[in-house]
CSV table of C-alpha atoms and ligand atoms in Angstrom, one decimal:
chain,number,residue,atom,x,y,z
A,871,UNK,CA,85.9,-20.2,148.9
A,872,UNK,CA,87.3,-21.6,152.1
A,873,UNK,CA,85.7,-21.5,155.7
A,874,UNK,CA,87.9,-19.3,158.3
A,875,UNK,CA,87.3,-22.6,160.3
A,876,UNK,CA,87.2,-26.2,159.0
A,877,UNK,CA,86.5,-27.4,163.1
A,878,UNK,CA,84.1,-25.6,165.0
A,879,UNK,CA,83.5,-26.3,168.4
A,880,UNK,CA,80.6,-25.3,170.4
A,881,UNK,CA,79.6,-24.2,173.9
A,882,UNK,CA,75.6,-25.4,174.3
A,883,UNK,CA,74.1,-23.2,177.1
A,884,UNK,CA,74.1,-19.7,175.6
A,885,UNK,CA,75.6,-20.4,172.7
A,886,UNK,CA,73.7,-22.5,170.8
A,887,UNK,CA,70.6,-22.9,173.1
A,888,UNK,CA,68.6,-20.2,175.6
A,889,UNK,CA,68.8,-22.3,178.5
A,890,UNK,CA,68.0,-19.8,181.3
A,891,UNK,CA,64.7,-21.1,182.2
A,892,UNK,CA,65.0,-24.8,182.5
A,893,UNK,CA,68.6,-24.0,184.5
A,894,UNK,CA,67.9,-21.5,187.0
A,895,UNK,CA,64.2,-23.2,188.2
A,896,UNK,CA,66.1,-26.4,188.7
A,897,UNK,CA,68.7,-24.8,190.8
A,898,UNK,CA,65.6,-23.2,192.9
A,899,UNK,CA,64.2,-26.1,193.0
A,900,UNK,CA,67.5,-27.5,194.6
A,901,UNK,CA,67.8,-24.8,196.8
A,902,UNK,CA,64.2,-24.6,198.1
A,903,UNK,CA,64.6,-28.6,198.9
A,904,UNK,CA,68.2,-27.8,200.9
A,905,UNK,CA,66.3,-25.2,203.1
A,906,UNK,CA,68.2,-21.9,201.1
A,907,UNK,CA,66.6,-19.1,201.0
A,908,UNK,CA,69.3,-16.5,200.4
A,909,UNK,CA,69.4,-16.2,196.4
A,910,UNK,CA,68.4,-13.9,194.3
A,911,UNK,CA,68.1,-14.1,190.3
A,912,UNK,CA,71.6,-13.2,189.6
A,913,UNK,CA,72.9,-16.0,191.7
A,914,UNK,CA,70.3,-18.5,189.8
A,915,UNK,CA,71.7,-17.2,186.8
A,916,UNK,CA,75.1,-17.3,187.8
A,917,UNK,CA,74.8,-21.4,187.6
A,918,UNK,CA,74.6,-20.7,183.8
A,919,UNK,CA,78.2,-22.2,182.1
A,920,UNK,CA,80.3,-23.1,185.1
A,921,UNK,CA,80.6,-27.1,186.0
A,922,UNK,CA,77.3,-27.1,188.8
A,923,UNK,CA,79.2,-28.9,191.3
A,924,UNK,CA,81.8,-25.3,191.7
A,925,UNK,CA,78.4,-23.4,191.1
A,926,UNK,CA,77.4,-24.8,194.0
A,927,UNK,CA,80.6,-24.2,195.9
A,928,UNK,CA,81.6,-21.1,194.7
A,929,UNK,CA,78.2,-19.4,194.3
A,930,UNK,CA,76.5,-20.5,197.4
A,931,UNK,CA,79.3,-21.4,199.2
A,932,UNK,CA,78.4,-24.9,200.3
A,933,UNK,CA,80.5,-27.7,201.4
A,934,UNK,CA,81.3,-30.6,199.1
A,935,UNK,CA,78.8,-32.9,200.4
A,936,UNK,CA,76.0,-30.3,200.3
A,937,UNK,CA,77.2,-29.5,196.9
A,938,UNK,CA,76.8,-32.9,195.8
A,939,UNK,CA,73.4,-33.2,196.9
A,940,UNK,CA,72.3,-30.0,195.2
A,941,UNK,CA,73.7,-31.9,192.0
A,942,UNK,CA,71.4,-34.5,192.5
A,943,UNK,CA,68.5,-32.3,193.2
A,944,UNK,CA,69.0,-30.1,190.2
A,945,UNK,CA,69.1,-33.4,188.0
A,946,UNK,CA,66.4,-34.2,189.2
A,947,UNK,CA,64.1,-31.8,187.9
A,948,UNK,CA,66.5,-30.8,184.8
A,949,UNK,CA,65.7,-34.5,184.0
A,950,UNK,CA,62.1,-34.2,184.1
A,951,UNK,CA,61.0,-30.9,182.7
A,952,UNK,CA,64.2,-28.9,183.0
A,953,UNK,CA,65.9,-29.5,179.9
A,954,UNK,CA,62.6,-28.6,177.3
A,955,UNK,CA,62.6,-25.5,178.9
A,956,UNK,CA,65.1,-24.4,176.7
A,957,UNK,CA,65.2,-22.4,173.1
A,958,UNK,CA,67.7,-22.2,170.0
A,959,UNK,CA,68.7,-18.9,169.4
A,960,UNK,CA,67.2,-17.4,166.5
A,961,UNK,CA,69.6,-17.9,163.4
A,962,UNK,CA,71.5,-21.1,164.6
A,963,UNK,CA,69.9,-23.5,162.8
A,964,UNK,CA,71.3,-21.5,159.1
A,965,UNK,CA,74.5,-21.1,160.8
A,966,UNK,CA,75.0,-24.9,161.6
A,967,UNK,CA,73.4,-25.8,158.1
A,968,UNK,CA,75.3,-23.3,156.3
A,969,UNK,CA,78.6,-24.4,158.0
A,970,UNK,CA,78.1,-28.2,157.0
A,971,UNK,CA,77.0,-27.3,153.3
A,972,UNK,CA,80.6,-25.9,153.2
A,973,UNK,CA,82.0,-29.1,154.8
A,974,UNK,CA,82.7,-28.1,158.6
A,975,UNK,CA,83.2,-30.6,160.9
A,976,UNK,CA,80.9,-29.5,163.6
A,977,UNK,CA,81.3,-30.4,167.7
A,978,UNK,CA,79.9,-29.8,171.0
A,979,UNK,CA,81.6,-29.4,174.1
A,980,UNK,CA,79.8,-29.0,177.0
A,981,UNK,CA,79.3,-29.1,181.0
A,982,UNK,CA,76.1,-30.6,180.6
A,983,UNK,CA,75.5,-34.3,181.1
A,984,UNK,CA,75.7,-36.3,178.0
A,985,UNK,CA,72.2,-37.8,177.7
A,986,UNK,CA,70.7,-34.0,178.3
A,987,UNK,CA,73.1,-32.5,175.5
A,988,UNK,CA,72.2,-35.6,173.1
A,989,UNK,CA,68.3,-34.9,173.7
A,990,UNK,CA,68.2,-31.6,173.5
A,991,UNK,CA,70.2,-31.2,170.5
A,992,UNK,CA,67.6,-34.2,169.0
A,993,UNK,CA,64.8,-32.3,170.6
A,994,UNK,CA,65.5,-29.4,169.1
A,995,UNK,CA,66.4,-30.2,165.6
A,996,UNK,CA,70.1,-29.5,165.4
A,997,UNK,CA,71.6,-33.0,166.0
A,998,UNK,CA,71.6,-33.6,162.7
A,999,UNK,CA,74.4,-31.0,162.0
A,1000,UNK,CA,76.6,-32.1,164.8
A,1001,UNK,CA,79.6,-34.6,164.4
A,1002,UNK,CA,80.5,-35.1,167.9
A,1003,UNK,CA,78.8,-34.4,171.1
A,1004,UNK,CA,81.4,-34.0,174.5
A,1005,UNK,CA,79.4,-33.7,177.5
A,1006,UNK,CA,80.2,-34.5,180.6
A,1007,UNK,CA,79.6,-38.0,182.2
A,1008,UNK,CA,77.3,-38.4,184.9
A,1009,UNK,CA,79.4,-38.8,187.6
A,1010,UNK,CA,82.1,-36.2,186.6
A,1011,UNK,CA,81.1,-33.1,188.8
A,1012,UNK,CA,83.7,-30.8,187.8
A,1013,UNK,CA,84.2,-31.7,184.1
A,1014,UNK,CA,86.9,-29.9,182.9
A,1015,UNK,CA,86.5,-27.6,179.6
A,1016,UNK,CA,90.0,-27.8,178.2
A,1017,UNK,CA,89.4,-31.7,178.3
A,1018,UNK,CA,86.0,-31.5,176.7
A,1019,UNK,CA,87.4,-29.2,174.0
A,1020,UNK,CA,90.4,-31.9,173.5
A,1021,UNK,CA,88.2,-34.4,172.8
A,1022,UNK,CA,85.4,-32.8,170.5
A,1023,UNK,CA,88.2,-31.9,168.6
A,1024,UNK,CA,89.0,-34.0,165.2
A,1025,UNK,CA,91.6,-36.1,164.0
A,1026,UNK,CA,92.9,-33.3,161.6
A,1027,UNK,CA,91.9,-29.9,161.0
A,1028,UNK,CA,93.3,-27.0,159.3
A,1029,UNK,CA,92.0,-24.5,161.7
A,1030,UNK,CA,90.0,-24.7,164.7
A,1031,UNK,CA,87.5,-22.6,166.8
A,1032,UNK,CA,86.0,-23.0,169.8
A,1033,UNK,CA,82.9,-20.8,170.2
A,1034,UNK,CA,81.3,-19.9,173.9
A,1035,UNK,CA,79.7,-17.5,175.9
A,1036,UNK,CA,81.5,-17.6,179.3
A,1037,UNK,CA,85.6,-17.6,180.1
A,1038,UNK,CA,85.6,-21.6,180.8
A,1039,UNK,CA,84.8,-22.0,177.2
A,1040,UNK,CA,87.4,-19.3,175.9
A,1041,UNK,CA,89.9,-20.6,178.4
A,1042,UNK,CA,89.0,-24.3,177.2
A,1043,UNK,CA,89.8,-23.1,173.6
A,1044,UNK,CA,93.2,-21.7,174.6
A,1045,UNK,CA,94.5,-24.3,176.4
A,1046,UNK,CA,94.0,-26.6,173.2
A,1047,UNK,CA,95.9,-23.8,171.2
A,1048,UNK,CA,92.9,-23.1,169.1
A,1049,UNK,CA,91.1,-19.6,168.3
A,1050,UNK,CA,88.3,-18.1,170.6
A,1051,UNK,CA,84.9,-16.5,169.9
A,1052,UNK,CA,83.0,-15.0,172.6
A,1053,UNK,CA,79.1,-14.9,172.1
A,1054,UNK,CA,78.4,-11.7,174.0
A,1055,UNK,CA,74.7,-12.8,173.5
A,1056,UNK,CA,74.9,-15.7,176.0
A,1057,UNK,CA,75.3,-15.2,179.8
A,1058,UNK,CA,78.9,-14.1,180.2
A,1059,UNK,CA,79.5,-10.4,179.4
A,1060,UNK,CA,82.3,-8.1,177.3
A,1061,UNK,CA,84.6,-7.7,180.3
A,1062,UNK,CA,84.7,-11.7,180.9
A,1063,UNK,CA,85.2,-12.8,177.7
A,1064,UNK,CA,87.8,-10.1,177.0
A,1065,UNK,CA,89.8,-10.9,180.3
A,1066,UNK,CA,89.6,-14.6,179.4
A,1067,UNK,CA,91.3,-13.5,176.1
A,1068,UNK,CA,88.6,-14.5,173.6
A,1069,UNK,CA,90.1,-13.9,169.9
A,1070,UNK,CA,86.9,-12.5,168.8
A,1071,UNK,CA,83.8,-11.3,170.1
A,1072,UNK,CA,80.3,-11.8,168.8
A,1073,UNK,CA,77.9,-9.3,169.7
A,1074,UNK,CA,74.9,-11.3,167.9
A,1075,UNK,CA,74.1,-14.8,166.1
A,1076,UNK,CA,74.3,-12.7,162.6
A,1077,UNK,CA,77.8,-11.7,163.7
A,1078,UNK,CA,78.6,-15.1,164.6
A,1079,UNK,CA,77.7,-16.2,161.2
A,1080,UNK,CA,79.6,-13.5,159.5
A,1081,UNK,CA,82.6,-14.5,161.3
A,1082,UNK,CA,82.1,-18.5,161.1
A,1083,UNK,CA,81.6,-18.0,157.6
A,1084,UNK,CA,83.1,-15.8,156.1
A,1085,UNK,CA,83.4,-15.2,152.3
A,1086,UNK,CA,81.4,-18.2,151.9
A,1087,UNK,CA,78.2,-16.6,153.5
A,1088,UNK,CA,74.9,-18.3,154.6
A,1089,UNK,CA,72.7,-20.8,152.6
A,1090,UNK,CA,69.0,-19.5,151.7
A,1091,UNK,CA,66.3,-20.3,153.9
A,1092,UNK,CA,63.9,-22.9,154.2
A,1093,UNK,CA,60.5,-23.0,152.5
A,1094,UNK,CA,58.1,-25.1,154.0
A,1095,UNK,CA,54.3,-25.8,152.9
A,1096,UNK,CA,51.7,-27.3,154.3
A,1097,UNK,CA,48.7,-29.1,152.0
A,1098,UNK,CA,45.7,-31.0,152.5
A,1099,UNK,CA,42.0,-31.5,151.7
A,1100,UNK,CA,39.5,-28.9,153.2
A,1101,UNK,CA,39.5,-29.3,156.9
A,1102,UNK,CA,41.9,-31.1,157.4
A,1103,UNK,CA,43.4,-29.0,160.1
A,1104,UNK,CA,46.1,-27.3,158.7
A,1105,UNK,CA,45.5,-24.0,159.6
A,1106,UNK,CA,44.6,-24.4,162.7
A,1107,UNK,CA,48.3,-26.1,163.3
A,1108,UNK,CA,50.1,-23.0,161.4
A,1109,UNK,CA,50.2,-20.8,164.9
A,1110,UNK,CA,51.7,-24.3,167.3
A,1111,UNK,CA,54.2,-25.1,164.5
A,1112,UNK,CA,55.4,-21.5,164.2
A,1113,UNK,CA,55.8,-21.5,167.7
A,1114,UNK,CA,57.5,-24.6,168.0
A,1115,UNK,CA,59.9,-23.8,164.8
A,1116,UNK,CA,60.7,-20.6,166.8
A,1117,UNK,CA,61.8,-22.3,169.3
A,1118,UNK,CA,63.8,-24.3,167.2
A,1119,UNK,CA,65.7,-21.0,166.1
A,1120,UNK,CA,64.4,-21.0,163.0
A,1121,UNK,CA,63.8,-16.6,161.7
A,1122,UNK,CA,60.1,-17.4,160.6
A,1123,UNK,CA,57.5,-16.0,158.1
A,1124,UNK,CA,54.3,-17.4,158.2
A,1125,UNK,CA,51.9,-16.9,155.4
A,1126,UNK,CA,49.0,-18.3,153.3
A,1127,UNK,CA,47.5,-18.8,150.0
A,1128,UNK,CA,45.4,-17.5,148.4
A,1129,UNK,CA,46.7,-14.2,150.0
A,1130,UNK,CA,49.9,-13.1,151.9
A,1131,UNK,CA,50.6,-9.8,150.6
A,1132,UNK,CA,48.1,-6.9,150.3
A,1133,UNK,CA,47.4,-7.7,146.5
A,1134,UNK,CA,47.2,-11.0,146.9
A,1135,UNK,CA,44.6,-10.9,149.7
A,1136,UNK,CA,42.4,-8.5,147.0
A,1137,UNK,CA,42.3,-11.6,144.7
A,1138,UNK,CA,41.6,-14.0,147.3
A,1139,UNK,CA,38.7,-12.1,148.4
A,1140,UNK,CA,37.3,-12.6,144.6
A,1141,UNK,CA,38.3,-16.0,144.1
A,1142,UNK,CA,36.9,-17.6,147.4
A,1143,UNK,CA,33.4,-15.2,147.0
A,1144,UNK,CA,30.6,-17.9,147.7
A,1145,UNK,CA,28.4,-15.7,145.4
A,1146,UNK,CA,30.8,-15.6,142.3
A,1147,UNK,CA,28.6,-18.8,141.1
A,1148,UNK,CA,29.2,-17.8,137.4
A,1149,UNK,CA,33.2,-17.8,137.8
A,1150,UNK,CA,35.0,-20.2,134.9
A,1151,UNK,CA,37.6,-22.7,135.7
A,1152,UNK,CA,39.9,-21.0,134.1
A,1153,UNK,CA,39.3,-17.8,135.5
A,1154,UNK,CA,39.8,-19.4,139.1
A,1155,UNK,CA,42.9,-21.0,138.1
A,1156,UNK,CA,44.7,-18.1,136.7
A,1157,UNK,CA,43.2,-15.9,139.7
A,1158,UNK,CA,44.9,-18.3,141.7
A,1159,UNK,CA,48.1,-18.2,139.9
A,1160,UNK,CA,48.2,-14.3,139.7
A,1161,UNK,CA,47.9,-13.9,143.9
A,1162,UNK,CA,51.1,-16.6,144.1
A,1163,UNK,CA,52.9,-14.6,141.6
A,1164,UNK,CA,52.4,-11.3,143.4
A,1165,UNK,CA,53.0,-13.2,146.4
A,1166,UNK,CA,56.1,-15.3,145.6
A,1167,UNK,CA,57.7,-11.8,144.4
A,1168,UNK,CA,56.9,-9.8,147.5
A,1169,UNK,CA,56.8,-12.2,150.2
A,1170,UNK,CA,58.5,-15.8,149.7
A,1171,UNK,CA,61.0,-15.0,147.4
A,1172,UNK,CA,63.0,-12.2,149.6
A,1173,UNK,CA,62.4,-14.1,152.7
A,1174,UNK,CA,64.4,-16.8,151.7
A,1175,UNK,CA,67.0,-15.1,150.1
A,1176,UNK,CA,67.5,-13.4,153.5
A,1177,UNK,CA,68.1,-16.8,155.5
A,1178,UNK,CA,64.5,-16.8,156.8
A,1179,UNK,CA,62.4,-20.0,157.1
A,1180,UNK,CA,58.9,-19.6,155.1
A,1181,UNK,CA,56.1,-21.7,156.3
A,1182,UNK,CA,53.3,-21.0,153.9
A,1183,UNK,CA,49.6,-22.7,154.4
A,1184,UNK,CA,49.0,-23.9,150.5
A,1185,UNK,CA,51.2,-23.3,147.6
A,1186,UNK,CA,51.2,-24.7,144.1
A,1187,UNK,CA,50.5,-27.8,144.7
A,1188,UNK,CA,46.9,-26.6,145.9
A,1189,UNK,CA,46.0,-25.4,142.6
A,1190,UNK,CA,47.5,-28.4,140.8
A,1191,UNK,CA,45.2,-30.3,143.2
A,1192,UNK,CA,42.3,-28.3,143.2
A,1193,UNK,CA,42.0,-26.7,140.0
A,1194,UNK,CA,44.2,-29.4,137.9
A,1195,UNK,CA,42.8,-32.6,139.1
A,1196,UNK,CA,39.8,-31.3,141.2
A,1197,UNK,CA,38.3,-28.6,138.4
A,1198,UNK,CA,39.6,-31.1,135.3
A,1199,UNK,CA,41.8,-28.4,134.0
A,1200,UNK,CA,44.8,-31.1,133.9
A,1201,UNK,CA,47.7,-30.8,135.9
A,1202,UNK,CA,50.3,-29.8,132.9
A,1203,UNK,CA,47.7,-26.8,132.0
A,1204,UNK,CA,47.5,-25.4,135.6
A,1205,UNK,CA,51.4,-26.4,136.4
A,1206,UNK,CA,51.8,-24.3,133.1
A,1207,UNK,CA,50.0,-21.2,134.3
A,1208,UNK,CA,51.7,-21.2,137.4
A,1209,UNK,CA,55.3,-21.6,136.3
A,1210,UNK,CA,56.2,-17.8,135.2
A,1211,UNK,CA,55.0,-16.5,138.9
A,1212,UNK,CA,57.0,-19.6,140.8
A,1213,UNK,CA,60.1,-19.3,138.5
A,1214,UNK,CA,61.6,-22.5,140.4
A,1215,UNK,CA,60.7,-21.2,144.0
A,1216,UNK,CA,59.4,-24.8,145.0
A,1217,UNK,CA,59.3,-25.8,148.7
A,1218,UNK,CA,62.0,-27.8,150.3
A,1219,UNK,CA,59.3,-29.6,152.6
A,1220,UNK,CA,55.7,-29.9,151.9
A,1221,UNK,CA,53.5,-31.6,154.8
A,1222,UNK,CA,50.7,-33.1,153.7
A,1223,UNK,CA,47.8,-33.4,156.3
A,1224,UNK,CA,46.2,-37.0,155.9
A,1225,UNK,CA,42.9,-37.4,156.7
A,1226,UNK,CA,39.9,-39.2,155.3
A,1227,UNK,CA,38.4,-36.8,153.0
A,1228,UNK,CA,34.6,-37.3,153.8
A,1229,UNK,CA,35.5,-36.5,157.7
A,1230,UNK,CA,37.8,-33.6,157.0
A,1231,UNK,CA,34.8,-32.2,154.7
A,1232,UNK,CA,32.1,-32.8,157.2
A,1233,UNK,CA,34.4,-31.2,160.3
A,1234,UNK,CA,35.1,-27.9,157.8
A,1235,UNK,CA,31.5,-27.6,157.1
A,1236,UNK,CA,30.1,-27.6,160.5
A,1237,UNK,CA,33.2,-25.5,161.3
A,1238,UNK,CA,32.0,-22.4,159.4
A,1239,UNK,CA,29.7,-21.4,156.2
A,1240,UNK,CA,31.0,-23.5,153.5
A,1241,UNK,CA,32.8,-21.0,150.7
A,1242,UNK,CA,32.4,-21.5,146.5
A,1243,UNK,CA,35.0,-24.2,146.3
A,1244,UNK,CA,34.1,-26.4,149.4
A,1245,UNK,CA,30.3,-26.3,148.4
A,1246,UNK,CA,31.4,-28.2,145.3
A,1247,UNK,CA,30.7,-32.2,145.0
A,1248,UNK,CA,32.1,-34.9,146.8
A,1249,UNK,CA,33.5,-36.2,143.7
A,1250,UNK,CA,35.7,-33.3,143.4
A,1251,UNK,CA,37.3,-33.6,147.3
A,1252,UNK,CA,38.0,-37.1,146.2
A,1253,UNK,CA,40.0,-36.4,142.8
A,1254,UNK,CA,42.3,-33.6,144.9
A,1255,UNK,CA,42.4,-36.3,147.4
A,1256,UNK,CA,43.5,-38.7,144.9
A,1257,UNK,CA,46.2,-35.9,143.4
A,1258,UNK,CA,47.5,-35.4,146.6
A,1259,UNK,CA,48.6,-38.9,147.6
A,1260,UNK,CA,50.0,-39.4,143.9
A,1261,UNK,CA,52.0,-36.4,144.6
A,1262,UNK,CA,53.7,-38.0,147.8
A,1263,UNK,CA,54.6,-41.0,146.0
A,1264,UNK,CA,56.2,-39.6,143.1
A,1265,UNK,CA,57.9,-36.8,145.2
A,1266,UNK,CA,59.0,-38.6,148.1
A,1267,UNK,CA,61.8,-36.7,149.2
A,1268,UNK,CA,59.8,-33.3,149.5
A,1269,UNK,CA,56.3,-34.1,150.2
A,1270,UNK,CA,55.7,-36.2,153.2
A,1271,UNK,CA,52.4,-37.6,154.2
A,1272,UNK,CA,51.4,-36.5,158.2
A,1273,UNK,CA,48.9,-38.5,160.0
A,1274,UNK,CA,46.7,-35.7,160.7
A,1275,UNK,CA,44.0,-37.9,163.0
A,1276,UNK,CA,43.2,-36.2,166.4
A,1277,UNK,CA,42.7,-33.4,168.7
A,1278,UNK,CA,44.1,-30.2,168.2
A,1279,UNK,CA,47.0,-30.7,170.9
A,1280,UNK,CA,47.7,-34.2,170.3
A,1281,UNK,CA,47.8,-33.4,166.3
A,1282,UNK,CA,50.5,-30.2,167.1
A,1283,UNK,CA,52.6,-32.6,169.4
A,1284,UNK,CA,52.8,-35.2,166.7
A,1285,UNK,CA,53.4,-32.6,164.1
A,1286,UNK,CA,56.3,-31.3,166.2
A,1287,UNK,CA,57.7,-34.8,166.2
A,1288,UNK,CA,57.0,-35.5,162.5
A,1289,UNK,CA,58.5,-32.4,161.6
A,1290,UNK,CA,61.7,-31.6,163.8
A,1291,UNK,CA,64.0,-34.7,162.0
A,1292,UNK,CA,62.6,-33.4,158.4
A,1293,UNK,CA,64.2,-29.6,158.7
B,1717,LIG,P1,40.8,-21.2,152.9
B,1717,LIG,O1,39.6,-20.8,153.7
B,1717,LIG,O2,42.3,-20.9,153.0
B,1717,LIG,O3,40.6,-22.9,153.4
B,1717,LIG,P2,42.3,-23.9,153.9
B,1717,LIG,O4,42.0,-23.5,155.2
B,1717,LIG,O5,41.5,-25.2,153.6
B,1717,LIG,O6,43.4,-23.8,153.4
B,1717,LIG,O7,40.4,-21.4,151.7
B,1717,LIG,C1,41.5,-21.6,150.6
B,1717,LIG,C2,40.5,-22.6,149.1
B,1717,LIG,O8,40.7,-22.5,148.4
B,1717,LIG,C3,40.6,-23.8,149.5
B,1717,LIG,O9,39.1,-24.8,149.3
B,1717,LIG,C4,41.6,-24.2,148.6
B,1717,LIG,C5,41.4,-23.7,147.6
B,1717,LIG,N1,42.5,-23.4,147.0
B,1717,LIG,C6,42.8,-23.7,145.6
B,1717,LIG,O10,41.5,-24.1,145.0
B,1717,LIG,N2,43.7,-23.5,144.8
B,1717,LIG,C7,44.9,-22.8,145.4
B,1717,LIG,O11,45.8,-22.7,144.4
B,1717,LIG,C8,45.0,-22.6,146.3
B,1717,LIG,C9,45.9,-21.8,147.2
B,1717,LIG,C10,43.6,-22.5,147.3
């Protein structure tokens, strides 16, 4: 199966990233500093896409010298915070990953200055898919799109395409004799893109994905699990991490084990009931495996098949660590009990929250009343901890150990930095 285009050049703002807040706030800052109050939201928005200098002269009617000052002021704020006030459109990482999986060449051609384009791509986890970034040089105010597209094209290709949300992108592609796709979900509009002569229009990211992948289709979604001893802080990190993954363009499903769907949540109530002291270790292991089988069937597998990213608080490694190693049922037995339910659905990435197990238990018991499993001895905790560390050694490609020490805010920030290049 062949991709419709073996070389795809993307614009950044309004095509891969939703950069409006960072741009409009930085324009506003520059206009305020220049004493201009005669602007509205629409004028601010029309700065997205065209080269900056041109926008100051055309939208604000500035002379060249004032426009140059505007550019300097804009960049002052943008360099500090503006570039982080950004989000990748939902579905873009999947599109880029799928294009790469089929061998496409991917480049960026953007009027943003080089250092920001690279920083943004890196920060939001899309840099690893991009072969070449062609951006405006810092002193090049007019950053001509046809020239950027020309430099972004590979030395040889079968068929290339330029994807962008403004007429500048369409014109840039046309000037190089390649097809163009107008990204209607960005900051342009249908009339602008059609008048410019876009070969095709993509209303949203899924239609862009269909146009660019053709019969090759999208890859399956990513499956990420969080593991660690009780009290390691991973459940607290689920929400901030989910927010970050969404900002990076992941179409996300968050879930947990035991539980995650109605049947599995009912099993959770039974298996974690602190009063069920007569429950045998084997019963416990079977209940965890049963809840997992339903969860994989109802939630995890369908989401992965639909290209979504699944973020799951604990998965089968927990059973092997707690019931296999901790309770002493044996790693192989527990793996076997889980095999029919898991059926090869394993995480692509497992983040192991590493924290001293004694400190973690203390933190947890202070935080809430211990449930049945936490109420068991320290020796048990040590065994699960040792298993997890051994697992990280045996499966270094999948299981990554994360230092989870620190305040919740520090840990959230560290986790963002840790996980982004691993995605
Ligand atoms: P929970 O309150 O969700 O704790 P945590 O935030 O630490 O995940 O309780 C889940 C408990 O169940 C936890 O002690 C780990 C244990 N567990 C197992 O023993 N086996 C398993 O397969 C799973 C998923 C969890």
